[in-house]
Short mmCIF file of C-alpha atoms in Angstrom, two decimals:
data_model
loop_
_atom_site.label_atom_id
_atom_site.label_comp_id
_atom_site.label_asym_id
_atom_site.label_seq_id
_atom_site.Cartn_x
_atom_site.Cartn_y
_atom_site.Cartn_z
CA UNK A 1 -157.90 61.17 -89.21
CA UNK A 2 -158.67 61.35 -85.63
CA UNK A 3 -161.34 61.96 -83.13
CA UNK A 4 -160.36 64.86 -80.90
CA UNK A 5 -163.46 64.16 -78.60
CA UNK A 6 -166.33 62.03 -77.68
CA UNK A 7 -169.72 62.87 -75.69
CA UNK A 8 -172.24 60.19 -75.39
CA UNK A 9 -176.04 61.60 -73.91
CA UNK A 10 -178.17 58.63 -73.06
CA UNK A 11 -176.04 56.55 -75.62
CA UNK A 12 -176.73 53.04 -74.45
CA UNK A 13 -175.79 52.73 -70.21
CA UNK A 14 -173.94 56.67 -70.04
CA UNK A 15 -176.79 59.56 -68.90
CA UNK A 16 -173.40 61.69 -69.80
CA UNK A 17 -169.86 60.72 -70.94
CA UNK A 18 -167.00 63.60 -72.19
CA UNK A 19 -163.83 62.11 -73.21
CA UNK A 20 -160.94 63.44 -75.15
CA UNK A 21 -158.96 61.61 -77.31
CA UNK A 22 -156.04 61.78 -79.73
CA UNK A 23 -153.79 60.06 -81.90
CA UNK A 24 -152.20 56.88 -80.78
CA UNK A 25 -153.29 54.06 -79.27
CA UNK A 26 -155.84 54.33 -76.17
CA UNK A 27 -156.96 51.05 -74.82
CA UNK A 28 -160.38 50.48 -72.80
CA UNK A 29 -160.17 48.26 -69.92
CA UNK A 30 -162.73 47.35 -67.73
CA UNK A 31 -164.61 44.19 -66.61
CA UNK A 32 -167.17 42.61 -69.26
CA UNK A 33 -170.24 44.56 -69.44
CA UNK A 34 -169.55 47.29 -67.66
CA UNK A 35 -170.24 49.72 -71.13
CA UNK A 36 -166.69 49.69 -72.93
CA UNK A 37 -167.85 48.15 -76.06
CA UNK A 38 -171.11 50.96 -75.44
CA UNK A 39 -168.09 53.63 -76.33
CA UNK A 40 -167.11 52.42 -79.36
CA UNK A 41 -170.30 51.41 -80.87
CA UNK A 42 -171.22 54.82 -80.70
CA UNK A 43 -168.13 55.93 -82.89
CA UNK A 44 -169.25 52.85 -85.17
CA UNK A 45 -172.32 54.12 -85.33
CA UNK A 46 -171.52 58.06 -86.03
CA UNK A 47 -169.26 56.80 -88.76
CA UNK A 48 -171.57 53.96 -90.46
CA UNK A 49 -174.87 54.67 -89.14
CA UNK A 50 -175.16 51.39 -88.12
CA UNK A 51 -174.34 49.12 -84.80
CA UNK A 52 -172.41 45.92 -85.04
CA UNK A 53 -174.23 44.71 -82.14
CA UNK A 54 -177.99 45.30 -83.28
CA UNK A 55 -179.87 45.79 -86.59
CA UNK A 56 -182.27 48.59 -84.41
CA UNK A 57 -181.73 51.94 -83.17
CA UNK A 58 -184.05 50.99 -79.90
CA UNK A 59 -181.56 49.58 -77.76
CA UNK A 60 -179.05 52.39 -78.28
CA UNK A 61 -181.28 54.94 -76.67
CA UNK A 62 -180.89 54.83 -72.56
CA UNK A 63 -183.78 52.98 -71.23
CA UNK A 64 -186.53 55.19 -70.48
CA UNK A 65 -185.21 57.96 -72.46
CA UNK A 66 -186.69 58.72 -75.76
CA UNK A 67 -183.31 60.13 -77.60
CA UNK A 68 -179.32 59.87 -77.68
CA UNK A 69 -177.24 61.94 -78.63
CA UNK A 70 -173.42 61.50 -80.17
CA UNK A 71 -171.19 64.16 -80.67
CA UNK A 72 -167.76 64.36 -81.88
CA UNK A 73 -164.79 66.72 -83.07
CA UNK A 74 -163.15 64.57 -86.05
CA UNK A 75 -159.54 65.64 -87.34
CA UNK A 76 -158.48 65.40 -90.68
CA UNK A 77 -155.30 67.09 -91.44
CA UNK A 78 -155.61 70.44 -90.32
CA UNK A 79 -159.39 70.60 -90.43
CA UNK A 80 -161.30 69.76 -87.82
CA UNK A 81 -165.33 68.66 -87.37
CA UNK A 82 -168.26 68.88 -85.21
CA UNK A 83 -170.40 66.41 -85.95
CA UNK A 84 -173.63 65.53 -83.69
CA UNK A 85 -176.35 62.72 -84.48
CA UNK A 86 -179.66 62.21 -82.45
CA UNK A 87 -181.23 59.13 -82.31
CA UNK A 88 -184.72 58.90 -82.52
CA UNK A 89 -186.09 55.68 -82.54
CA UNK A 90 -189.19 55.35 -84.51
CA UNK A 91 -188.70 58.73 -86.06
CA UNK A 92 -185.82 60.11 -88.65
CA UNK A 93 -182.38 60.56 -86.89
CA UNK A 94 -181.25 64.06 -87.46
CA UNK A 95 -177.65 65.22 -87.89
CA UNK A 96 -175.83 68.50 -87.54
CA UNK A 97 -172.00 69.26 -89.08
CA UNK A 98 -170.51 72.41 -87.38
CA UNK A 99 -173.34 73.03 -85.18
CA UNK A 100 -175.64 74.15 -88.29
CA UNK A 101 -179.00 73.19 -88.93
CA UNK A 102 -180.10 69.75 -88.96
CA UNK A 103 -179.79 67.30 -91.83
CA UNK A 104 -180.43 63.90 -93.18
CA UNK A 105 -178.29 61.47 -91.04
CA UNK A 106 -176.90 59.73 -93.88
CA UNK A 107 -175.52 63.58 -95.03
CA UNK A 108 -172.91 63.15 -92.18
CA UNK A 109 -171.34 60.12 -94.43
CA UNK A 110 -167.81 59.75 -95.02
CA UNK A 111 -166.76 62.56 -92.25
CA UNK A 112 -165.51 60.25 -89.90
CA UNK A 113 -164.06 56.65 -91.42
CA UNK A 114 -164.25 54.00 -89.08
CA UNK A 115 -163.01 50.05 -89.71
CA UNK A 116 -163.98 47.71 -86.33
CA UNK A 117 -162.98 44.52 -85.51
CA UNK A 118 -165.07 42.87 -83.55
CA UNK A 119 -165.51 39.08 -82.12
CA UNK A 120 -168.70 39.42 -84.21
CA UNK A 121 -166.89 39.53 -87.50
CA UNK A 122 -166.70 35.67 -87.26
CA UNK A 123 -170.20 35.77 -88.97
CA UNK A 124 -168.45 37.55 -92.04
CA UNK A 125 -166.96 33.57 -92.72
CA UNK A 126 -169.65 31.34 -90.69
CA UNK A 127 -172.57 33.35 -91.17
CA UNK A 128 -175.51 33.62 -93.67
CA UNK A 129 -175.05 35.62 -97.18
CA UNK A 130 -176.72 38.68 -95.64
CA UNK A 131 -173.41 39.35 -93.24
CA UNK A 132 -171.32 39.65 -96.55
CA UNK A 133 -173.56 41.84 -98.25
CA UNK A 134 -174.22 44.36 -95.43
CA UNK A 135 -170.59 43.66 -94.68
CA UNK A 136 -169.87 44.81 -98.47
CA UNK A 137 -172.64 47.54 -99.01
CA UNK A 138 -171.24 49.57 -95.16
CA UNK A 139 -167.93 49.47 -96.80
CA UNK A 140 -168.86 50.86 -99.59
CA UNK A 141 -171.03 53.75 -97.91
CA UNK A 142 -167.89 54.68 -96.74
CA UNK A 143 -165.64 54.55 -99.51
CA UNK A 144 -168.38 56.39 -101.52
CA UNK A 145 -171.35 58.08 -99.14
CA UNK A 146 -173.89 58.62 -101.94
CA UNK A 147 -174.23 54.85 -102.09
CA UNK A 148 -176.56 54.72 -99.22
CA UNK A 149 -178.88 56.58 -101.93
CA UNK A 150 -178.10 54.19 -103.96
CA UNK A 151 -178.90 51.14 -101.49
CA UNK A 152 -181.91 53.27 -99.56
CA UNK A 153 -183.51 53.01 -103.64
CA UNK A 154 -183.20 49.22 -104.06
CA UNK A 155 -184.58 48.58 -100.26
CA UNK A 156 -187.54 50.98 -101.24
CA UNK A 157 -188.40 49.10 -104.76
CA UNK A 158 -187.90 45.47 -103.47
CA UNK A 159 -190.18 46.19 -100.44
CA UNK A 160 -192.74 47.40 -102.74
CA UNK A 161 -192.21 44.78 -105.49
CA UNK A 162 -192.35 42.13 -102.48
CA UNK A 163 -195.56 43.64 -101.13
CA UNK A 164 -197.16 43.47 -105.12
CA UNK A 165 -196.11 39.55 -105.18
CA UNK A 166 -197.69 38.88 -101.88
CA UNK A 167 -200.53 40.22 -102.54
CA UNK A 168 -200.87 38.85 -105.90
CA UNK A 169 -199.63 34.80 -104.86
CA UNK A 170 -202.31 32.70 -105.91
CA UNK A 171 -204.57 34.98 -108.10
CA UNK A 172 -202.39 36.59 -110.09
CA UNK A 173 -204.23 38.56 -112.81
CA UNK A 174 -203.38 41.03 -115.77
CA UNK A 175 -203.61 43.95 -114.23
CA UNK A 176 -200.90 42.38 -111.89
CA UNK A 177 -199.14 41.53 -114.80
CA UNK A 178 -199.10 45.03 -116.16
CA UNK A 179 -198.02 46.18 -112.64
CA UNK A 180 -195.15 44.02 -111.70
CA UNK A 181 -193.62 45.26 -115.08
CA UNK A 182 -193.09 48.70 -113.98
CA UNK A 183 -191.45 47.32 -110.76
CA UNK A 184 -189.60 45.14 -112.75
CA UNK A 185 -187.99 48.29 -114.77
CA UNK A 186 -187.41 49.90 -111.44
CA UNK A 187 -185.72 46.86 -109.72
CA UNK A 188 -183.45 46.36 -112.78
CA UNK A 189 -182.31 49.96 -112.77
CA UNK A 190 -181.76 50.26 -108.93
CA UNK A 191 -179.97 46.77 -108.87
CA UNK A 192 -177.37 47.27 -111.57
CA UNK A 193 -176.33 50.30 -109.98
CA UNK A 194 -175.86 48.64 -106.79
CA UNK A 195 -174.65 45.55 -108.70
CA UNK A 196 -171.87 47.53 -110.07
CA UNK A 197 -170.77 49.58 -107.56
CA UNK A 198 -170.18 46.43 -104.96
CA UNK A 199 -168.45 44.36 -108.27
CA UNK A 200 -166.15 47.46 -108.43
CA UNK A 201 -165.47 47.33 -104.33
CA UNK A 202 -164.69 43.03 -104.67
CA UNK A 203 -162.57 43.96 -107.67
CA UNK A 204 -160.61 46.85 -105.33
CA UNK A 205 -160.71 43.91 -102.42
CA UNK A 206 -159.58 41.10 -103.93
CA UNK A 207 -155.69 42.17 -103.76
CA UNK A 208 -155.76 43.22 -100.24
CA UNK A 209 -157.72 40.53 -98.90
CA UNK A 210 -155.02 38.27 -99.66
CA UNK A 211 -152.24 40.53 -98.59
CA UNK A 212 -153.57 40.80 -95.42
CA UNK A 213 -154.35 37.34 -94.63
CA UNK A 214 -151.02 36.23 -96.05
CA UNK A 215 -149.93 38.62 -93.13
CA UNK A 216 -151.97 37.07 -90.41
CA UNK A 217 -150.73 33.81 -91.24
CA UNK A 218 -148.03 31.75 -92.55
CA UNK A 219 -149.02 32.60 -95.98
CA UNK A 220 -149.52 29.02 -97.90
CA UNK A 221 -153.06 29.32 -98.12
CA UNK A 222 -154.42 31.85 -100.60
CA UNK A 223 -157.48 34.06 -99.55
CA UNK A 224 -159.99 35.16 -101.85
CA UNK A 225 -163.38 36.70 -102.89
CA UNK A 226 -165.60 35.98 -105.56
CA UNK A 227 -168.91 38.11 -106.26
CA UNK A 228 -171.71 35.01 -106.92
CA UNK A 229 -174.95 37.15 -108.42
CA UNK A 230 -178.16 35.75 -109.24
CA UNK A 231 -177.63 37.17 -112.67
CA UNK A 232 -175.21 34.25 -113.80
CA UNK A 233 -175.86 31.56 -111.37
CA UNK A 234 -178.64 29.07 -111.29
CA UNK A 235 -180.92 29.58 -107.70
CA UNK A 236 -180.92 27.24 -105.10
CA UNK A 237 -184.27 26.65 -103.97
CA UNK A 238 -183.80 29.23 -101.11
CA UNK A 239 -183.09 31.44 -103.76
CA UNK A 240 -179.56 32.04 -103.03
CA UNK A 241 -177.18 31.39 -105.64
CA UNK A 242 -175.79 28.01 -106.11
CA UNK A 243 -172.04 27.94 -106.53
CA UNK A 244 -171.47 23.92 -106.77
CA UNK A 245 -169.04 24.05 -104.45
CA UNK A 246 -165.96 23.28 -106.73
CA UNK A 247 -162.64 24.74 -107.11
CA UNK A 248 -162.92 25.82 -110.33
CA UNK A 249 -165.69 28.33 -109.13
CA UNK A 250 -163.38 30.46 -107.80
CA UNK A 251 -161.84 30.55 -110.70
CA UNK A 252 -164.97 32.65 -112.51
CA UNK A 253 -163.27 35.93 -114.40
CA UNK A 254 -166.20 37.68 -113.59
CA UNK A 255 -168.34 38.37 -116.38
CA UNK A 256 -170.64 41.14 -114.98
CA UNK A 257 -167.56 43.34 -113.95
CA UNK A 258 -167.17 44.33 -117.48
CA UNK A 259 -171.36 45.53 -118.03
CA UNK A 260 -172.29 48.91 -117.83
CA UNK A 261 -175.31 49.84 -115.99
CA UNK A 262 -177.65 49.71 -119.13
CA UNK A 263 -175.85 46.15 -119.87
CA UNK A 264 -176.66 44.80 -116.43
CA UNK A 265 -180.28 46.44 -116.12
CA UNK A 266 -180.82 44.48 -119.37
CA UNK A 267 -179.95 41.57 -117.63
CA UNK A 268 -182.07 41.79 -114.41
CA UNK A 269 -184.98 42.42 -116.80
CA UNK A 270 -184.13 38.79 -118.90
CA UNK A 271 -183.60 37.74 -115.70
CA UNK A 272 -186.96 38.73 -113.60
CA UNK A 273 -189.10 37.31 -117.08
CA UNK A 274 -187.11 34.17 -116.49
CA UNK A 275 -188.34 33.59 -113.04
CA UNK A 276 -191.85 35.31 -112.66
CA UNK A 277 -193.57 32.02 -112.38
CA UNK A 278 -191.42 31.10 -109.75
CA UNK A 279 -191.35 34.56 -107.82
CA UNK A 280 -195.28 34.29 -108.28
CA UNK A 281 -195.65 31.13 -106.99
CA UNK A 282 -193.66 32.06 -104.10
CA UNK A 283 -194.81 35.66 -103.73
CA UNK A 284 -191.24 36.80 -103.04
CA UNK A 285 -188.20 38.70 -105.92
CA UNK A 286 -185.86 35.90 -106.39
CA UNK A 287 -183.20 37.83 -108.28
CA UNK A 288 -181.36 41.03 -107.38
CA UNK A 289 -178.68 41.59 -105.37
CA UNK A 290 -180.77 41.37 -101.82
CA UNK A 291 -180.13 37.56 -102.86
CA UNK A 292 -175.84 37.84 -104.10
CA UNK A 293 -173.15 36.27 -102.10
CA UNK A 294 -169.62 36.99 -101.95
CA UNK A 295 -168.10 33.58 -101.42
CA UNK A 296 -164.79 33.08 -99.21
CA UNK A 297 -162.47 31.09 -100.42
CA UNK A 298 -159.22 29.28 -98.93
CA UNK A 299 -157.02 28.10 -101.26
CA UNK A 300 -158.98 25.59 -103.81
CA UNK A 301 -162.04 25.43 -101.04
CA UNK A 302 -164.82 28.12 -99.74
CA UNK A 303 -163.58 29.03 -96.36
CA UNK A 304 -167.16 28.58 -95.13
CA UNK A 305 -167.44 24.69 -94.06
CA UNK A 306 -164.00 23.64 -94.32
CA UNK A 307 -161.74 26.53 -92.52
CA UNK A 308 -160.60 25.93 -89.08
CA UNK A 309 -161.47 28.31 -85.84
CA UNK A 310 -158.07 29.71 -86.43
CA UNK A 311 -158.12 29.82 -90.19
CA UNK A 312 -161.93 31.00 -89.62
CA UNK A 313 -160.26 34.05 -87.59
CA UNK A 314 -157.43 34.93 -89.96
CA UNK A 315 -160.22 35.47 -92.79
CA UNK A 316 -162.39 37.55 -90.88
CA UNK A 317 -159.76 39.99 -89.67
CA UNK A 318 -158.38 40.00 -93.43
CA UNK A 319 -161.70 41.41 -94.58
CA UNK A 320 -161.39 43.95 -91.92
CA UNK A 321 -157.52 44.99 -92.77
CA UNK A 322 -158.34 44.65 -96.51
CA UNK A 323 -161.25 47.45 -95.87
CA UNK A 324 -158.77 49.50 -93.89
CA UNK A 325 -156.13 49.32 -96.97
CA UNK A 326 -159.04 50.24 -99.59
CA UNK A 327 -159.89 53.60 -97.39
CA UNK A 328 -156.11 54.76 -96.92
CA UNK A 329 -155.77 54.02 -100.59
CA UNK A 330 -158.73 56.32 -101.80
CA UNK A 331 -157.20 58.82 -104.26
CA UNK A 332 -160.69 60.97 -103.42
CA UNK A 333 -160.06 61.78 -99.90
CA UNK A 334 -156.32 61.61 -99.37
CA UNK A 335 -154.90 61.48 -95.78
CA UNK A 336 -157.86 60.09 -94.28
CA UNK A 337 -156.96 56.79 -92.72
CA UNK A 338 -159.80 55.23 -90.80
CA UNK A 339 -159.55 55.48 -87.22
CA UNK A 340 -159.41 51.50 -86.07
CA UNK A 341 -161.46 49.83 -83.45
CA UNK A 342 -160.37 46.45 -81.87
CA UNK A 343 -163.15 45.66 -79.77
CA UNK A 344 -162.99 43.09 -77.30
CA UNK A 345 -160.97 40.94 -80.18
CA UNK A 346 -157.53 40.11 -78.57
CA UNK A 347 -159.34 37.88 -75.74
CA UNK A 348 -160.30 35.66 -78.74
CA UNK A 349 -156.96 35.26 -80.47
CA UNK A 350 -153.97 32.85 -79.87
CA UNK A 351 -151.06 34.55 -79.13
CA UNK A 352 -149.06 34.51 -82.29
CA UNK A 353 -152.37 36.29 -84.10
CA UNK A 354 -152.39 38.30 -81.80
CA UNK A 355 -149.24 39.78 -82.17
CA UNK A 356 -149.12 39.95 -85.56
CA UNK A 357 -152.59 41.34 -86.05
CA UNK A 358 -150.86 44.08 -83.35
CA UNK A 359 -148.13 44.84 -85.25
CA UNK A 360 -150.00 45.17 -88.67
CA UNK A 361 -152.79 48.30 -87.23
CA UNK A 362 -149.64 49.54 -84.52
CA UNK A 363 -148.93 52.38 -87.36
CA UNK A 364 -152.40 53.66 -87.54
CA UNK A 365 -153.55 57.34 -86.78
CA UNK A 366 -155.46 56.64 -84.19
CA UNK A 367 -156.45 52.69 -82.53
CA UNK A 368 -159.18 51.92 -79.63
CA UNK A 369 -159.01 49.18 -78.28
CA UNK A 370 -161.01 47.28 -75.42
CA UNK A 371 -160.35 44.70 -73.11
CA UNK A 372 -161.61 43.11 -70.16
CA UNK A 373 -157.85 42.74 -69.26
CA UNK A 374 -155.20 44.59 -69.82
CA UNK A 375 -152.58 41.92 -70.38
CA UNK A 376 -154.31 40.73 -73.13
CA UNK A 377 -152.97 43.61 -75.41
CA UNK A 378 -149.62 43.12 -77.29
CA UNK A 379 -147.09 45.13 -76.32
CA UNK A 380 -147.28 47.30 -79.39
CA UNK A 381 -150.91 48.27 -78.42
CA UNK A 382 -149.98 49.26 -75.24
CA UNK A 383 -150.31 52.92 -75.39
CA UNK A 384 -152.75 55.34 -72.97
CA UNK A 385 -155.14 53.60 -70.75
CA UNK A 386 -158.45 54.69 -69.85
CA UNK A 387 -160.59 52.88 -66.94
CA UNK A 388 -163.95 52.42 -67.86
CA UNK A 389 -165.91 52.16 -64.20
CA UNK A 390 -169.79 51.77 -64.04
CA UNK A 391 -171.88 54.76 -65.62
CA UNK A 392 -168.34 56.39 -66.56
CA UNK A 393 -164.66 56.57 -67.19
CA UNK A 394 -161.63 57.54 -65.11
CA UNK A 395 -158.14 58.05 -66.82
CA UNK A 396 -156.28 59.58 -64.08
CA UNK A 397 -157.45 63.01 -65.11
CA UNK A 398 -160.98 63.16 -64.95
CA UNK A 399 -164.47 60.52 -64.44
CA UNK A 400 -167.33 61.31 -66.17
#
């Protein structure tokens, strides 16, 4: 899979940008914020529907504009796709696929398969549980496009079930009672099915996660991933689970992996009676998977709070090459490796990660790659160049 070509319309700084593309490697260079990383986000973006710069569409649409537009021809074997995508903050984005009428944005969904690397990812080890489950529930959008129906259902119950506890907290009565039951039933349903989709993903992770950081590094540290749900772990008292912080729980064999939906709904119902004095009290849902964590773990300690910068690195990258090996390996859509994005990430690595994190995504269909300078790419990445100048690109053959 490749992207043929690119035009941006009031996409971030560019009133206009046309670019074509192909396979290979083409690298980015231009001086820090002068819109390279704009570029990419936008192919993020048309493949994810979602930045990994900002949690809002606003900022993507050209100041003073009220809409962007991202369009695209996208390769896959000998097929090839028009795909466009407006952006219309405060309103529904709109889609089109081969120039026909407009659709749902999240229709366009597993087209185009991106995996970025960004110096962002570092969040994926340091950051808050929230990083690893958006960082778990994109990848699985992509693996698997009608899960963003299946997310888009849970975000719509727990907002509602939220709003009923609020409103409730402090005088709760029967009628609330009788209320928060049906939400109850609906949160259970929606969250096994999300549940058990993302336990199926960590299950398809786990293997490649520690190939590919065995590949970044020297290989005598083992990288793992364990799925921590509020299901079978005690909360914290921010209502995240607790995980104790011992060896041995990494070592869980993952009981919830082998539920079925109707098994695991059960559970979130047992589960929700168990803590609605609490959740009352609090006015908040203490138990779905809004409130999981996929722990990180290095060798016989969680990576978060004990792994070096480097080791910190290593992990994060992993997780990116480990979602890159779960796409090419998807017996539903054969052929269609994700196109790879290293943005901005080879300024941040030592030398020796850098070339082996080079050598690794080298083979790929098609890699972009920015850089402030150009002699921070390994020599295996060094393939066509493309100038990005303010409000545009030149390449030699044309500016835009």
């Amino acid at each position: 899979m490749f992207i043929e070509y690119l035009s941006l319309t009031d996409f971030r700084t560019y009133p206009q940008l046309d670019l074509a593309l192909g396979p290979g490697v083409t690298v980015f260079v231009g001086a820090n914020g002068i819109g390279k990383t704009n570029i990419v986000e936008a192919i993020g973006y048309l493949a994810s529907l979602s930045s990994h710069r900002v949690s809002s569409d606003a900022p993507l649409v050209r100041f003073g504009t009220g809409q962007a537009l991202v369009r695209a021809r996208v390769v896959r074997g000998q097929q090839a796709t028009s795909l466009e995508l407006e952006l219309n903050p405060g309103k529904a984005n709109r889609a089109r696929i081969n120039r026909a009428n407009p659709v749902r944005a999240r229709d366009i969904l597993g087209i185009l398969r991106t995996v970025l690397f960004a110096p962002e990812d570092l969040a994926l080890v340091k950051g808050d549980p929230s990083s690893r489950r958006r960082f778990l529930d994109e990848l699985l959008t992509s693996l698997v496009p009608h899960h963003a129906a299946t997310r888009s259902d849970y975000e719509r119950v727990l907002k509602q079930r939220n709003a009923l506890l609020k409103s409730a907290r402090g005088r709760f009565s029967s009628s609330h009672e009788a209320t928060l039951e049906v939400w109850d039933h609906h949160l259970a349903q929606a969250g096994a099915a999300l549940v058990k989709a993302r336990l199926e993903l960590v299950q398809l992770l786990q293997p490649r996660l520690g190939q590919a950081y065995a590949a970044l590094t020297d290989g005598s540290k083992q990288a793992r991933a364990v799925y921590r749900s509020t299901l079978e772990s005690p909360l914290a008292d921010d209502g995240e689970p607790e995980t104790g912080g011992l060896p041995e729980a990494a070592e869980m064999p993952g009981e919830l992996a082998g539920l079925d939906l109707d098994q695991l709904r059960q559970r979130y119902l047992e589960a929700l009676r168990r803590q609605r004095r609490r959740e009352v009290e609090r006015g908040i849902s203490l138990v779905g998977p809004h409130r999981d964590e996929l722990e990180l773990w290095l060798g016989p300690v969680p990576a978060k709070g004990y792994a070096s910068h480097g080791e910190t690195w290593s992990l994060a990258l992993a997780l990116r090459l480990a979602s890159y090996y779960v796409l090419c390996e998807d017996e539903q859509v054969p052929g269609a490796t994700p196109v790879l994005i290293l943005d901005d990430v080879f300024a941040e690595l030592d030398t020796q990660r850098r070339e082996k994190l080079a050598g690794i995504v080298a083979g790929a269909e098609q890699v972009l790659v920015t850089a402030a300078v150009a002699e921070d790419i390994p020599a295996a990445l060094r393939g066509g160049q493309i100038t990005v100048v303010p409000g545009g690109i030149f390449d030699g053959r044309q500016t835009a």
